[in-house]
Amino acid sequence: MPAAESGKRSTATALSIRLVLLAAVSLTMMILDHRETAFLDRVRQVASVIVYPVQVGVDQPFSAWRRASESFASRAALLDENARLKSDLRDYDVRLQRMDTLEAENDRLRAMLDSSQRVAGRMLVAEILSVDPDPYRQRFTINRGVLNGVYVGQALLDADGVVGQIDIVDALTAQAVLISDSNHGLPVAINRTGLRSIALGTGETGLLNLPYLTNSADVQEGDLLVTSALGGVFPPGYPVGRVTVVQRRPGQSFAHVLASPSAGLDRGREVLLVMNADEVGLTAANSGPAEDAR
Amino acid sequence: MIARIQPFLLPLATFVVALALSIIPLGDRMAPFRPDWVPLVLIYWAIAKPQHFGLLAAFAMGIALDMLTGSLLGRHALALLPIVYLSLRLHLRIRVALVWQVTVTVVLMLVLYHFLLFWIDGVGQRAIPGPITWAPLLSSALLWPIVMFALGGFGRDNVKAT
């Protein structure tokens, strides 16, 4: 039957044309996305509202389980926790008293040096959704988006240190890259000496790599790494991690230095978003005692 | 009205479930073995109802998956389009094939899917994790017969489980 045959062929051709068209659209979107076009960001924010119910639906059972286990905690455990929190609070209050005077003194000294002031950024608490986007990238989704004032590049902290930064902002959610992601680099300074370097993620949660420290660099195991704010993303002076391995290799110019992050990258439920990070002056960070030892 | 949309209810429900299963937390050990839920259901519906679910559904699901996983917008869409195209072109032949033959075909399509994702990652200069990337093929191959029969075995009743 020639008619049926040609009809079949024309549907096949139509199908191929649609394949090529849609593939071209996908390719164009990828290129635009790779170049971080503002137009595509708006498309993403609108489309994210459609997939938001899926994310919430997946997160709901997990967060309900957490809430349930909290509300069924025993009285004794709660009393214990209460006592511990009270004593913690007393500790911190005492430290804070000293902090106030130190801050005032710091401001005075900075005013004398004519350098910019540190801005204690406003913090926004965000909760990590129990969704698991990609096993090979150290990322997570938080329940705050552009409607809450989240922006790309915003720094994320938890109670112990730096967690990561915002990579993609949707309308109601945002995706963050952890400092341990293999595509993430973080400008750090060694707190003891002020020596600056870059901490690269390794793809493993508990490991940071500092490949740019020379064999002669003054670095020891146990050194605290803090943010140096050179990238302009993270506010200065927040703890990043502790150096765990220092191997000086005579044959090579750089030492093998590893660190473990101080933030609970794989256990936290809540993170803090630093607002107004763009006001954090870069000059505030450039006053380390030691210049580059390279 | 209800009768008009009724044939779409099950497919749409499976699409939503597939998206949810694609991001449900599995733990570090299991996460690399997460089955390719979205390609599996798309292939199934492209073969079972090629007049309703085809390239547009694949494109929409791909974009949704990109939104959920935070990858480049269009990455999964581009990888899904060719395999759904193949399913549409071959749907008459696949429908009458034996279950193991269908499974082999589906696995070959998933190889293409993962190769495309891999290739896009390479072009986009994203770090590539190594051979563990192919782990989902195993779990997907094991799951395909289950998905196929749970969704109705292409609506045919002469399927032999051999």
CSV table of C-alpha atoms in Angstrom, one decimal, chain A residues 66-259:
chain,number,residue,atom,x,y,z
A,66,ARG,CA,12.1,14.6,62.7
A,67,ARG,CA,9.3,16.6,64.2
A,68,ALA,CA,7.7,13.5,65.6
A,69,SER,CA,10.9,12.2,67.2
A,70,GLU,CA,11.4,15.7,68.7
A,71,SER,CA,7.9,15.8,70.2
A,72,PHE,CA,8.2,12.3,71.6
A,73,ALA,CA,11.5,13.0,73.3
A,74,SER,CA,11.5,12.0,76.9
A,75,ARG,CA,11.1,14.5,79.7
A,76,ALA,CA,14.5,13.6,81.2
A,77,ALA,CA,16.2,14.2,77.8
A,78,LEU,CA,14.5,17.6,77.5
A,79,LEU,CA,15.5,18.6,81.0
A,80,ASP,CA,19.1,17.5,80.3
A,81,GLU,CA,19.2,19.5,77.1
A,82,ASN,CA,17.7,22.5,78.8
A,83,ALA,CA,20.3,22.5,81.5
A,84,ARG,CA,23.1,22.1,78.9
A,85,LEU,CA,21.7,25.0,76.9
A,86,LYS,CA,21.5,27.2,79.9
A,87,SER,CA,25.1,26.6,80.9
A,88,ASP,CA,26.1,27.1,77.3
A,89,LEU,CA,24.3,30.4,77.3
A,90,ARG,CA,26.0,31.5,80.5
A,91,ASP,CA,29.4,30.7,78.9
A,92,TYR,CA,28.6,32.6,75.8
A,93,ASP,CA,27.2,35.6,77.7
A,94,VAL,CA,30.5,35.9,79.6
A,95,ARG,CA,32.4,35.7,76.4
A,96,LEU,CA,30.1,38.2,74.7
A,97,GLN,CA,30.8,40.7,77.4
A,98,ARG,CA,34.5,40.7,76.5
A,99,MET,CA,33.5,40.6,72.8
A,100,ASP,CA,31.7,44.0,73.2
A,101,THR,CA,34.7,45.7,74.5
A,102,LEU,CA,37.0,44.1,72.0
A,103,GLU,CA,34.7,45.1,69.2
A,104,ALA,CA,34.6,48.7,70.4
A,105,GLU,CA,38.4,48.7,70.6
A,106,ASN,CA,38.7,47.1,67.2
A,107,ASP,CA,36.4,49.8,65.7
A,108,ARG,CA,38.5,52.5,67.3
A,109,LEU,CA,41.7,51.0,66.0
A,110,ARG,CA,40.2,50.7,62.5
A,111,ALA,CA,39.0,54.2,62.6
A,112,MET,CA,42.6,55.3,63.4
A,113,LEU,CA,44.0,53.2,60.6
A,114,ASP,CA,41.3,54.6,58.3
A,115,SER,CA,40.3,51.1,57.1
A,116,SER,CA,36.8,49.9,56.3
A,117,GLN,CA,34.8,48.4,59.1
A,118,ARG,CA,33.7,44.8,59.4
A,119,VAL,CA,30.0,44.5,58.8
A,120,ALA,CA,28.4,42.0,61.1
A,121,GLY,CA,26.0,40.6,58.4
A,122,ARG,CA,22.4,39.9,59.1
A,123,MET,CA,21.7,36.2,59.1
A,124,LEU,CA,18.7,34.3,57.7
A,125,VAL,CA,18.1,30.8,58.9
A,126,ALA,CA,17.3,28.3,56.2
A,127,GLU,CA,16.5,24.6,56.5
A,128,ILE,CA,18.0,21.9,54.3
A,129,LEU,CA,15.4,20.0,52.4
A,130,SER,CA,15.7,16.2,52.5
A,131,VAL,CA,16.3,15.8,48.8
A,132,ASP,CA,19.3,14.4,47.2
A,133,PRO,CA,20.0,16.0,43.8
A,134,ASP,CA,23.2,14.5,42.6
A,135,PRO,CA,25.4,11.9,44.2
A,136,TYR,CA,28.6,13.1,42.6
A,137,ARG,CA,28.3,16.7,43.6
A,138,GLN,CA,28.4,18.1,47.1
A,139,ARG,CA,25.2,20.1,46.9
A,140,PHE,CA,22.0,20.5,48.8
A,141,THR,CA,18.7,22.3,48.4
A,142,ILE,CA,17.5,24.8,51.0
A,143,ASN,CA,13.9,26.1,51.6
A,144,ARG,CA,14.7,29.8,50.8
A,145,GLY,CA,14.6,31.3,47.4
A,146,VAL,CA,14.6,34.6,45.6
A,147,LEU,CA,11.4,35.6,47.4
A,148,ASN,CA,13.4,35.5,50.7
A,149,GLY,CA,16.2,37.6,49.3
A,150,VAL,CA,18.6,34.8,48.5
A,151,TYR,CA,21.1,35.6,45.8
A,152,VAL,CA,23.8,33.7,43.8
A,153,GLY,CA,27.1,33.6,45.6
A,154,GLN,CA,25.6,34.1,49.1
A,155,ALA,CA,27.7,32.6,51.8
A,156,LEU,CA,26.3,29.8,54.0
A,157,LEU,CA,27.5,29.2,57.5
A,158,ASP,CA,26.5,26.9,60.3
A,159,ALA,CA,27.3,27.0,64.0
A,160,ASP,CA,30.8,25.7,63.5
A,161,GLY,CA,32.0,27.3,60.3
A,162,VAL,CA,31.6,27.9,56.6
A,163,VAL,CA,29.3,25.5,54.8
A,164,GLY,CA,29.2,26.7,51.2
A,165,GLN,CA,27.7,29.2,48.9
A,166,ILE,CA,24.5,29.6,46.8
A,167,ASP,CA,24.8,28.4,43.2
A,168,ILE,CA,21.3,28.5,41.8
A,169,VAL,CA,18.4,30.5,43.1
A,170,ASP,CA,14.8,29.5,42.3
A,171,ALA,CA,11.7,31.2,43.5
A,172,LEU,CA,11.2,29.3,46.7
A,173,THR,CA,14.3,27.2,47.0
A,174,ALA,CA,18.0,27.5,46.3
A,175,GLN,CA,20.8,25.1,45.7
A,176,ALA,CA,24.1,25.5,47.5
A,177,VAL,CA,27.5,24.1,46.7
A,178,LEU,CA,29.4,22.8,49.7
A,179,ILE,CA,33.0,23.9,50.2
A,180,SER,CA,33.9,20.2,49.8
A,181,ASP,CA,32.5,20.1,46.2
A,182,SER,CA,35.3,19.2,43.7
A,183,ASN,CA,34.5,22.4,41.8
A,184,HIS,CA,34.7,24.7,44.8
A,185,GLY,CA,37.7,26.8,45.8
A,186,LEU,CA,37.7,28.9,48.9
A,187,PRO,CA,40.2,31.7,49.8
A,188,VAL,CA,41.4,30.9,53.3
A,189,ALA,CA,44.0,32.2,55.7
A,190,ILE,CA,45.9,30.3,58.3
A,191,ASN,CA,44.7,31.9,61.5
A,192,ARG,CA,48.1,31.4,63.4
A,193,THR,CA,50.2,33.1,60.7
A,194,GLY,CA,47.9,34.9,58.4
A,195,LEU,CA,49.3,33.0,55.5
A,196,ARG,CA,46.8,33.0,52.6
A,197,SER,CA,45.9,30.1,50.4
A,198,ILE,CA,43.0,28.4,48.6
A,199,ALA,CA,41.1,25.4,50.0
A,200,LEU,CA,39.8,23.3,47.2
A,201,GLY,CA,37.0,20.8,47.7
A,202,THR,CA,37.8,17.1,47.0
A,203,GLY,CA,34.4,15.7,46.4
A,204,GLU,CA,34.6,14.0,49.8
A,205,THR,CA,32.6,15.6,52.6
A,206,GLY,CA,35.3,15.5,55.3
A,207,LEU,CA,38.3,16.6,53.2
A,208,LEU,CA,39.7,19.9,51.8
A,209,ASN,CA,42.9,20.1,49.8
A,210,LEU,CA,45.3,23.0,50.0
A,211,PRO,CA,47.5,22.5,47.0
A,212,TYR,CA,49.2,25.9,46.8
A,213,LEU,CA,51.3,25.8,50.0
A,214,THR,CA,55.1,25.5,49.4
A,215,ASN,CA,57.3,23.1,51.3
A,216,SER,CA,58.7,26.0,53.2
A,217,ALA,CA,55.3,27.5,54.1
A,218,ASP,CA,54.7,27.8,57.9
A,219,VAL,CA,51.8,25.4,58.3
A,220,GLN,CA,51.3,22.7,61.0
A,221,GLU,CA,48.8,20.0,61.7
A,222,GLY,CA,46.0,21.5,63.8
A,223,ASP,CA,46.2,25.0,62.3
A,224,LEU,CA,42.9,26.7,62.1
A,225,LEU,CA,41.9,27.9,58.6
A,226,VAL,CA,39.6,31.0,58.5
A,227,THR,CA,38.0,32.7,55.5
A,228,SER,CA,40.2,35.4,54.1
A,229,ALA,CA,37.4,37.1,52.2
A,230,LEU,CA,39.7,37.7,49.2
A,231,GLY,CA,37.1,36.2,46.8
A,232,GLY,CA,34.5,38.8,48.1
A,233,VAL,CA,32.0,36.0,48.7
A,234,PHE,CA,32.6,35.0,52.3
A,235,PRO,CA,32.8,37.4,55.2
A,236,PRO,CA,36.3,37.4,56.8
A,237,GLY,CA,37.3,35.5,59.9
A,238,TYR,CA,34.9,32.6,59.9
A,239,PRO,CA,36.4,29.2,60.7
A,240,VAL,CA,36.7,26.9,57.7
A,241,GLY,CA,38.5,23.8,59.0
A,242,ARG,CA,41.6,22.4,60.7
A,243,VAL,CA,44.7,21.2,58.9
A,244,THR,CA,45.0,17.4,59.4
A,245,VAL,CA,47.8,16.3,57.2
A,246,VAL,CA,51.0,18.2,56.3
A,247,GLN,CA,53.5,16.3,54.2
A,248,ARG,CA,56.5,18.1,52.8
A,249,ARG,CA,57.7,16.4,49.7
A,250,PRO,CA,61.4,17.2,48.9
A,251,GLY,CA,61.0,16.4,45.2
A,252,GLN,CA,58.2,18.8,44.6
A,253,SER,CA,57.7,22.5,45.2
A,254,PHE,CA,54.3,22.2,46.9
A,255,ALA,CA,53.5,20.4,50.1
A,256,HIS,CA,50.7,18.0,50.5
A,257,VAL,CA,48.3,19.7,52.9
A,258,LEU,CA,44.8,18.4,53.8
A,259,ALA,CA,42.2,19.9,56.1
